[in-house]
One Martini backbone bead per residue (centre of mass of N, CA, C, O) as a GRO file, in nm:
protein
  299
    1UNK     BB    1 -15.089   4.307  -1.317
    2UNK     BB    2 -15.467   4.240  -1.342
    3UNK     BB    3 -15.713   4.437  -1.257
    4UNK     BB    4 -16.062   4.416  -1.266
    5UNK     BB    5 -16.301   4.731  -1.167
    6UNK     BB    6 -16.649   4.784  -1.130
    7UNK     BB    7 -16.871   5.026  -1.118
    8UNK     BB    8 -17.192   5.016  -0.984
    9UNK     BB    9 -17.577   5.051  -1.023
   10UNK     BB   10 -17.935   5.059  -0.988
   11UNK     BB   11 -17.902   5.379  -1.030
   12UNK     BB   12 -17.902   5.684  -1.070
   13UNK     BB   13 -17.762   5.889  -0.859
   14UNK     BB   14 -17.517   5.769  -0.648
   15UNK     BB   15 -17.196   5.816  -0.722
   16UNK     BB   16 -17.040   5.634  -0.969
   17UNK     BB   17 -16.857   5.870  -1.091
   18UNK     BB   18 -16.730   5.945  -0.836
   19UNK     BB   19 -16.608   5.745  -0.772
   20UNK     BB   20 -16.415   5.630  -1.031
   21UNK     BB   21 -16.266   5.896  -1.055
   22UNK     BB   22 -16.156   5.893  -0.744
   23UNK     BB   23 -16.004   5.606  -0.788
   24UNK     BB   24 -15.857   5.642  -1.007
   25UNK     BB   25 -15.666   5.855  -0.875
   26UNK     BB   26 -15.589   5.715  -0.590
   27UNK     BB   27 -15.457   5.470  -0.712
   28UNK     BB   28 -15.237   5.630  -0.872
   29UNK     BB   29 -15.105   5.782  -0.610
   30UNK     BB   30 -15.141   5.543  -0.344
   31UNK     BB   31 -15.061   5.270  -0.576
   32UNK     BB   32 -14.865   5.296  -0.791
   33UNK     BB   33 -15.049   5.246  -1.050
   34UNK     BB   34 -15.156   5.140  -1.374
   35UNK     BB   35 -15.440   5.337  -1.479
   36UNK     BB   36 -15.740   5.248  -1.621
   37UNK     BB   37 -16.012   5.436  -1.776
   38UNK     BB   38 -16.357   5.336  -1.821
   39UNK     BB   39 -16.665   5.436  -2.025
   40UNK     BB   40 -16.957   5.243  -2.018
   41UNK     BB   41 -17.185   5.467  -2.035
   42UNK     BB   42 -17.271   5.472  -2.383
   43UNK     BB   43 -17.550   5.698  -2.306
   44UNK     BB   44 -17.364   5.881  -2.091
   45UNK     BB   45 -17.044   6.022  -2.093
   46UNK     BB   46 -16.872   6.183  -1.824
   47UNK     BB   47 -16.562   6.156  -1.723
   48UNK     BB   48 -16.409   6.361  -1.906
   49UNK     BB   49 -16.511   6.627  -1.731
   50UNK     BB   50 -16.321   6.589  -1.464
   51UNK     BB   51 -16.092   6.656  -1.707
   52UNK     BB   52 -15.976   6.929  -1.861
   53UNK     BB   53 -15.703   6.860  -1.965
   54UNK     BB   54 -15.815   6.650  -2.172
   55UNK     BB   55 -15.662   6.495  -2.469
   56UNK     BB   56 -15.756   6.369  -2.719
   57UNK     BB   57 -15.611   6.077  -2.922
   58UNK     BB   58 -15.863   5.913  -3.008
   59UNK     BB   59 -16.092   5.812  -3.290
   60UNK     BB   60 -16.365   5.533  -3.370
   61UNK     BB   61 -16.561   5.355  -3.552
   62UNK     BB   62 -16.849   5.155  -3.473
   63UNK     BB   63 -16.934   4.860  -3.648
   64UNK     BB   64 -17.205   4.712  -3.811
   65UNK     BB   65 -17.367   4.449  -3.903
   66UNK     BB   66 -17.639   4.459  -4.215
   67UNK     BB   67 -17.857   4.265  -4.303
   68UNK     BB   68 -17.968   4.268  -4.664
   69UNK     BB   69 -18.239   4.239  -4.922
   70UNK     BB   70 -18.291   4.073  -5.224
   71UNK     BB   71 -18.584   4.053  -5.389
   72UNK     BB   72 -18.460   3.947  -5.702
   73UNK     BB   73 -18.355   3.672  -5.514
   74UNK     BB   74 -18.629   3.626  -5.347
   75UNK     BB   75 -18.840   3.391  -5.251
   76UNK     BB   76 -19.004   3.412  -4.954
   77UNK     BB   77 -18.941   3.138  -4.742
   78UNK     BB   78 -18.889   3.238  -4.446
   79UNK     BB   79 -18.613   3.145  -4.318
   80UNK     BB   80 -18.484   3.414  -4.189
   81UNK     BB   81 -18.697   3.475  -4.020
   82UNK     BB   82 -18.694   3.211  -3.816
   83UNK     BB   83 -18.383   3.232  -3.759
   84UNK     BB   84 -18.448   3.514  -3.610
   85UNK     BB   85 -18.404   3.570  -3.244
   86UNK     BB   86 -18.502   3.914  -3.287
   87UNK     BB   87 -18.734   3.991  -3.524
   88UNK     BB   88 -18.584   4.163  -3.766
   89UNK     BB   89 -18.757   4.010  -3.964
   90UNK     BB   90 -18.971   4.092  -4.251
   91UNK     BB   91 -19.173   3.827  -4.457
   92UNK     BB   92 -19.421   3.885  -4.730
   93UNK     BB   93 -19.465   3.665  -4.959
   94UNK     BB   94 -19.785   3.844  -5.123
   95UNK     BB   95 -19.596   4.116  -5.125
   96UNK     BB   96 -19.309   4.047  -5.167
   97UNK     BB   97 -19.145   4.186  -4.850
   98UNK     BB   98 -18.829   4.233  -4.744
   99UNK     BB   99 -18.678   4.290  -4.417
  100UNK     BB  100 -18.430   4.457  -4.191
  101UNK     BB  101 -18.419   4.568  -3.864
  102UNK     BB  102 -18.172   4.729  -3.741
  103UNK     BB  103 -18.242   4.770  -3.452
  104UNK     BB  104 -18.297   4.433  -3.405
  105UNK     BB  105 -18.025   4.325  -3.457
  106UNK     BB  106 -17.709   4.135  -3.405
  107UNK     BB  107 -17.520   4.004  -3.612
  108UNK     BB  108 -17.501   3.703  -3.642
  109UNK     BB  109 -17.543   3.526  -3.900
  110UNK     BB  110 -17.837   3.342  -3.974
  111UNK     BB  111 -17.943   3.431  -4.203
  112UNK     BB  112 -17.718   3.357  -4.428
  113UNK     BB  113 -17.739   3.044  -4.358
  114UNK     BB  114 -18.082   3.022  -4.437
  115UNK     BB  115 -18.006   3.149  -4.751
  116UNK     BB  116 -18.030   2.973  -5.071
  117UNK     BB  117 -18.004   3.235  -5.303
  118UNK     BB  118 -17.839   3.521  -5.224
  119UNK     BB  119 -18.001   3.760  -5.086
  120UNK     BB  120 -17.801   3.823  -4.849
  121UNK     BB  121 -17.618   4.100  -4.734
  122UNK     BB  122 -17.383   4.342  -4.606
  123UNK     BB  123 -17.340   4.653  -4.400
  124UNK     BB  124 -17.246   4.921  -4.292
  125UNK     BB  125 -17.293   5.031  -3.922
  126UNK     BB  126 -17.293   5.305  -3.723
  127UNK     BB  127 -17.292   5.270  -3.319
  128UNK     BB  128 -17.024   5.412  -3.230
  129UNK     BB  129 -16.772   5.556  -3.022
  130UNK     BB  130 -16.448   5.592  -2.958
  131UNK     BB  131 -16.211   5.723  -2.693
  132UNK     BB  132 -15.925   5.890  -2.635
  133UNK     BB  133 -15.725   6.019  -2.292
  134UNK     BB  134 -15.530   6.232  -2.200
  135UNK     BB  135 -15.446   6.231  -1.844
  136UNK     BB  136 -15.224   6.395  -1.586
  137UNK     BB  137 -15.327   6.089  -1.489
  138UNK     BB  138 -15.291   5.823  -1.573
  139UNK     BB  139 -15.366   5.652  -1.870
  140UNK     BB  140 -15.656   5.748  -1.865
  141UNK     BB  141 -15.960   5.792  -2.093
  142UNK     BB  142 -16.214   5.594  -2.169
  143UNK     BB  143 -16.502   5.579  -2.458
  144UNK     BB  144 -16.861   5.539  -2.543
  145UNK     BB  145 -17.054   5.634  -2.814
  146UNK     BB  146 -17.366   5.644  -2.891
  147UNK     BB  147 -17.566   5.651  -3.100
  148UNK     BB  148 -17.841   5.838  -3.201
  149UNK     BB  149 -18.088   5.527  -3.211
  150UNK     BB  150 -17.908   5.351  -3.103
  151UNK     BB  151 -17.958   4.955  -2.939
  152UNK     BB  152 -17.609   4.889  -2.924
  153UNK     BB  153 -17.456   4.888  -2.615
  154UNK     BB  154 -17.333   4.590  -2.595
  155UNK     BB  155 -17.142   4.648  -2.839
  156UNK     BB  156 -16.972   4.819  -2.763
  157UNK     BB  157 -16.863   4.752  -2.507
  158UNK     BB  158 -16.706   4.536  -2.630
  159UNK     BB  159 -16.522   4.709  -2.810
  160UNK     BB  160 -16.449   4.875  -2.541
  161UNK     BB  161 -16.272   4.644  -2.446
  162UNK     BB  162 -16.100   4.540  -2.637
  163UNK     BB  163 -15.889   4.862  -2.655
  164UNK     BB  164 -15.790   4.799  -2.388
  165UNK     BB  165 -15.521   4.795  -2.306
  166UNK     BB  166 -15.247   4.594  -2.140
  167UNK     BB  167 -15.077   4.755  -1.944
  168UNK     BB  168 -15.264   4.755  -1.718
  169UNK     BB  169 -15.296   4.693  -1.406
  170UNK     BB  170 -15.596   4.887  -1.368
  171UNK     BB  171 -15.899   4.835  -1.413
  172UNK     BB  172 -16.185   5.062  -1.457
  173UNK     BB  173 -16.511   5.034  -1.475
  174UNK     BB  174 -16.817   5.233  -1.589
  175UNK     BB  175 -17.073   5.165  -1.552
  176UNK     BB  176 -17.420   5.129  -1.643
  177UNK     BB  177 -17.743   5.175  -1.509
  178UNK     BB  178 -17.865   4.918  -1.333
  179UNK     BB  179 -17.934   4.544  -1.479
  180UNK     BB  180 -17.901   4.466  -1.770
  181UNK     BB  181 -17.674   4.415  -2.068
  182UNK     BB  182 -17.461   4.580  -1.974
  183UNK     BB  183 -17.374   4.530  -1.707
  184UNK     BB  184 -17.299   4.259  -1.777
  185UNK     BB  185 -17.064   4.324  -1.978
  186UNK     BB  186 -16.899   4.508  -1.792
  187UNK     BB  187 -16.882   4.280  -1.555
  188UNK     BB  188 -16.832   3.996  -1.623
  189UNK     BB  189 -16.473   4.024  -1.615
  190UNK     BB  190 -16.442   4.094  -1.343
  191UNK     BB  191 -16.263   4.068  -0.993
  192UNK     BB  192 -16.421   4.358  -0.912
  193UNK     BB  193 -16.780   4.479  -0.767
  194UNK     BB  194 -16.890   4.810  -0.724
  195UNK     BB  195 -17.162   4.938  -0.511
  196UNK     BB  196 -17.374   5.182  -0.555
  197UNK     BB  197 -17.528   5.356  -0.296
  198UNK     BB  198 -17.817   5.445  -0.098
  199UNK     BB  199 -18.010   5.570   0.192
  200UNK     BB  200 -18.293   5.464   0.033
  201UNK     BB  201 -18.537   5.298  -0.072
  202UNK     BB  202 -18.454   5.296  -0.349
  203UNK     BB  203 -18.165   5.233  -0.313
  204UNK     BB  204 -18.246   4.945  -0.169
  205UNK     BB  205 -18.408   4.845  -0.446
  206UNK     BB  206 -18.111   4.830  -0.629
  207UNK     BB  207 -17.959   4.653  -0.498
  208UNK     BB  208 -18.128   4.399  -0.483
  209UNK     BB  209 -18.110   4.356  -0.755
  210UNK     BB  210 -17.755   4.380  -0.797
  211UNK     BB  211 -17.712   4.165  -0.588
  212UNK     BB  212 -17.833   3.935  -0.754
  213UNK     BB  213 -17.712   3.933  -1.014
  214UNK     BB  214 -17.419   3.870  -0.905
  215UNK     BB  215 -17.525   3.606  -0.840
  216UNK     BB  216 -17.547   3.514  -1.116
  217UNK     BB  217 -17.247   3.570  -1.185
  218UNK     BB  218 -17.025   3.516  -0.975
  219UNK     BB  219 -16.959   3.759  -0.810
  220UNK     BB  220 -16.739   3.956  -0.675
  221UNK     BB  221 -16.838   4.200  -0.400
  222UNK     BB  222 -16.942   4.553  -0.282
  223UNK     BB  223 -17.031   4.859  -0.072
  224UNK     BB  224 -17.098   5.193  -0.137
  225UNK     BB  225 -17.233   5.450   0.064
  226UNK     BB  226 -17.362   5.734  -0.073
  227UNK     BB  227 -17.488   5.941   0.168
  228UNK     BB  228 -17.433   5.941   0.448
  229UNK     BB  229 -17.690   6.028   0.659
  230UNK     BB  230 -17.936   6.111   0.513
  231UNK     BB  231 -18.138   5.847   0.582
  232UNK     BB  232 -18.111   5.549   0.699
  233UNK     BB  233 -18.067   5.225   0.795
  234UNK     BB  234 -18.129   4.992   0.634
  235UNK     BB  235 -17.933   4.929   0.414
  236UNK     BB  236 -17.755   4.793   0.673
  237UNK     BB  237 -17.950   4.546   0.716
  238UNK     BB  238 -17.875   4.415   0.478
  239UNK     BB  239 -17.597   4.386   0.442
  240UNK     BB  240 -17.551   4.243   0.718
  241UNK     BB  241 -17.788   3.998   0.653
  242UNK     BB  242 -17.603   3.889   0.369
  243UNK     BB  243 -17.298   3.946   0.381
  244UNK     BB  244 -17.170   4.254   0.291
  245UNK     BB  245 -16.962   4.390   0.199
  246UNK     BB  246 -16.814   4.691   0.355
  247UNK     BB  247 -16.602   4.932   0.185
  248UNK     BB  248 -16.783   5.191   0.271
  249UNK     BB  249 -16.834   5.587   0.334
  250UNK     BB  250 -17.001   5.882   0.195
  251UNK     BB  251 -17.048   6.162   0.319
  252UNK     BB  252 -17.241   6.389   0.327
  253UNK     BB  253 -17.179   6.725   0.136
  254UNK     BB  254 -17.242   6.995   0.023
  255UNK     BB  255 -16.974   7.081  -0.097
  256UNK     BB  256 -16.932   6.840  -0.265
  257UNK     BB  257 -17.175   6.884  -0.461
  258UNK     BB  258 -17.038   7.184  -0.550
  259UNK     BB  259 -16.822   7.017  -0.682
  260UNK     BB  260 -16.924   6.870  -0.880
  261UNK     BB  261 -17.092   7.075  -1.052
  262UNK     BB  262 -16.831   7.184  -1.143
  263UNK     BB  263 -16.632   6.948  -1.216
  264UNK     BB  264 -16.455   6.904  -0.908
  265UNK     BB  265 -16.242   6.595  -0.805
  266UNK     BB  266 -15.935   6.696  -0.689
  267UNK     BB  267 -16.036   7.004  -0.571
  268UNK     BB  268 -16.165   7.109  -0.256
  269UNK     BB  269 -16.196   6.827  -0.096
  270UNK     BB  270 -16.351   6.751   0.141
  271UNK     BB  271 -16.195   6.564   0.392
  272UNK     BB  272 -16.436   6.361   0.443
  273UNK     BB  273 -16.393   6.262   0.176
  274UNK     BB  274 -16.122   6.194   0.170
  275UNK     BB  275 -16.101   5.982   0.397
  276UNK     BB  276 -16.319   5.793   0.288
  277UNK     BB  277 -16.130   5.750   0.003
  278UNK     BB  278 -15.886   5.603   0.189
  279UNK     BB  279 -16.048   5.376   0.276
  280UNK     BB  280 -16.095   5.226   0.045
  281UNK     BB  281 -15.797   5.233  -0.091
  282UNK     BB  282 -15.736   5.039   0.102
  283UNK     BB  283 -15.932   4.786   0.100
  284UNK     BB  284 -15.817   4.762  -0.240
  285UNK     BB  285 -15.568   4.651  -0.187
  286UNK     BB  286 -15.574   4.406  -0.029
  287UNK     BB  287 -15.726   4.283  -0.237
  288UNK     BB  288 -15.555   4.268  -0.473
  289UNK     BB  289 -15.360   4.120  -0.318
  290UNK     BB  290 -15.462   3.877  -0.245
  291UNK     BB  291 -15.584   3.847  -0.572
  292UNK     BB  292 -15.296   3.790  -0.652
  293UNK     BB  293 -15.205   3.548  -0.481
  294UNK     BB  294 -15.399   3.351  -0.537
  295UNK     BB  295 -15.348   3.311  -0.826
  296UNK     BB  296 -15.099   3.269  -0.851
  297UNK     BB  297 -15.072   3.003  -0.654
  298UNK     BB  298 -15.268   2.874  -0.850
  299UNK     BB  299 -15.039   2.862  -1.105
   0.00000   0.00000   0.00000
């Protein structure tokens, strides 16, 4: 079995890595699989807070190749200029000037092939690391973590999927928020992408972005409504009315409020809470067994 889990949200603060990390936990003990957690959110990963326990067992630096330009063999003929579709590249003629703007490189490598003169050669830029976590329960939590400054999140994102070990049964990867090119990285290799979002007007206008996304993805999806019982009904109306899966619902409870603020998502867990998440784990078993089967078959 090889199965990937994305975990994602139209906004920051709906509960999605307390989601990822407490399925990381259930799906460990409940469906007795090899879990492994990744944190995609690599502009504030913190998923290995909830882990006291966690042991770094690894970290390396991730490299970006970035084209610099040799003034003193440079015609300064703009080919290398016109050639990238990032605008990385200025290059003033009259001025004798050429220069190529880190942040907004993506290294792909046609300043090289337009440049006829051996003008621009590359140099590697550490753009954040990857880090690996021993933790008590399932395969560990790995993690990205973006250097400050840099602009490269989903360059990061495809490095930190690609380290992820092949031995998991399950992967979890906790996207970042939003619906940007990161969270496309993040889902897009996914076998199913859980939505968490909250019954708030807020909530339900960033779903229906996130809805959309998927749709563009051509994603099987479900919605997990977390806070449930805090606002309104519209958002089981948007639900119903589009036919998109309810995997579940996480009621509001002060108790495990003060239970997250503390980093404790393990011990002292309000039964409903507890409950919630096992009716999830339920229906995320069944689904994966589904499409498990059904991948056989296809093959």
């Amino acid at each position: 079995m090889d199965y990937k889990i994305a975990i994602a949200s139209g906004k920051g603060g709906t509960g999605k890595t307390t989601v990822a990390v407490s399925l990381y936990r259930m799906l460990t003990r409940e469906f007795e699989a090899i879990v492994q957690l990744v944190d995609c959110d690599v502009e504030e990963p913190n998923d290995v807070i909830f882990f006291p326990e966690a042991e770094k067992i690894g970290e390396e630096d991730v490299l970006q190749k970035i084209p610099q330009i040799d003034v003193t063999k440079c015609t300064f003929c703009r080919a290398c200029a016109e050639y990238c579709a990032f605008n990385a590249i200025v290059v003033l003629p009259t001025a004798r000037f050429a220069e190529v703007n880190p942040s907004l490189c993506h290294s792909c490598g046609a300043c090289l092939e337009a440049c006829q003169q051996g003008a621009i050669s590359e140099y590697d830029q550490m753009i954040g690391k990857i880090s690996d976590f021993k933790t008590s329960i399932g395969e560990g939590v790995m993690e990205g973590r973006l250097r400050i400054g840099s602009s490269m999140q989903t360059m990061l994102i495809k490095e930190l999927k690609k380290k992820v070990p092949s031995g998991a049964e399950i992967t979890i990867y906790d996207a970042p928020p939003g619906t940007s090119c990161s969270v496309v990285e993040t889902t897009v290799n996914s076998d199913y992408v859980l939505l968490v979002t909250e019954p708030t007007p807020f909530g339900l206008y960033d779903l229906k972005l996130t809805v959309e996304l998927m749709h563009d993805l051509n994603k099987e999806f479900g919605v997990i409504v977390n806070k449930a019982g805090l606002g309104n009904d519209d958002i089981y109306h948007f639900i119903e009315e589009n036919n998109i899966d309810l995997v579940g619902e996480i009621p509001f409870v002060d108790a495990f409020a003060t239970t997250y603020a503390q980093g404790n998502l393990d011990e002292d867990m309000p039964q409903e809470i507890t409950d919630a998440f096992y009716a999830i784990v339920e229906k995320l078993k069944f689904r994966i067994l589904v499409d498990e089967r059904d991948n056989h078959t296809q093959r």
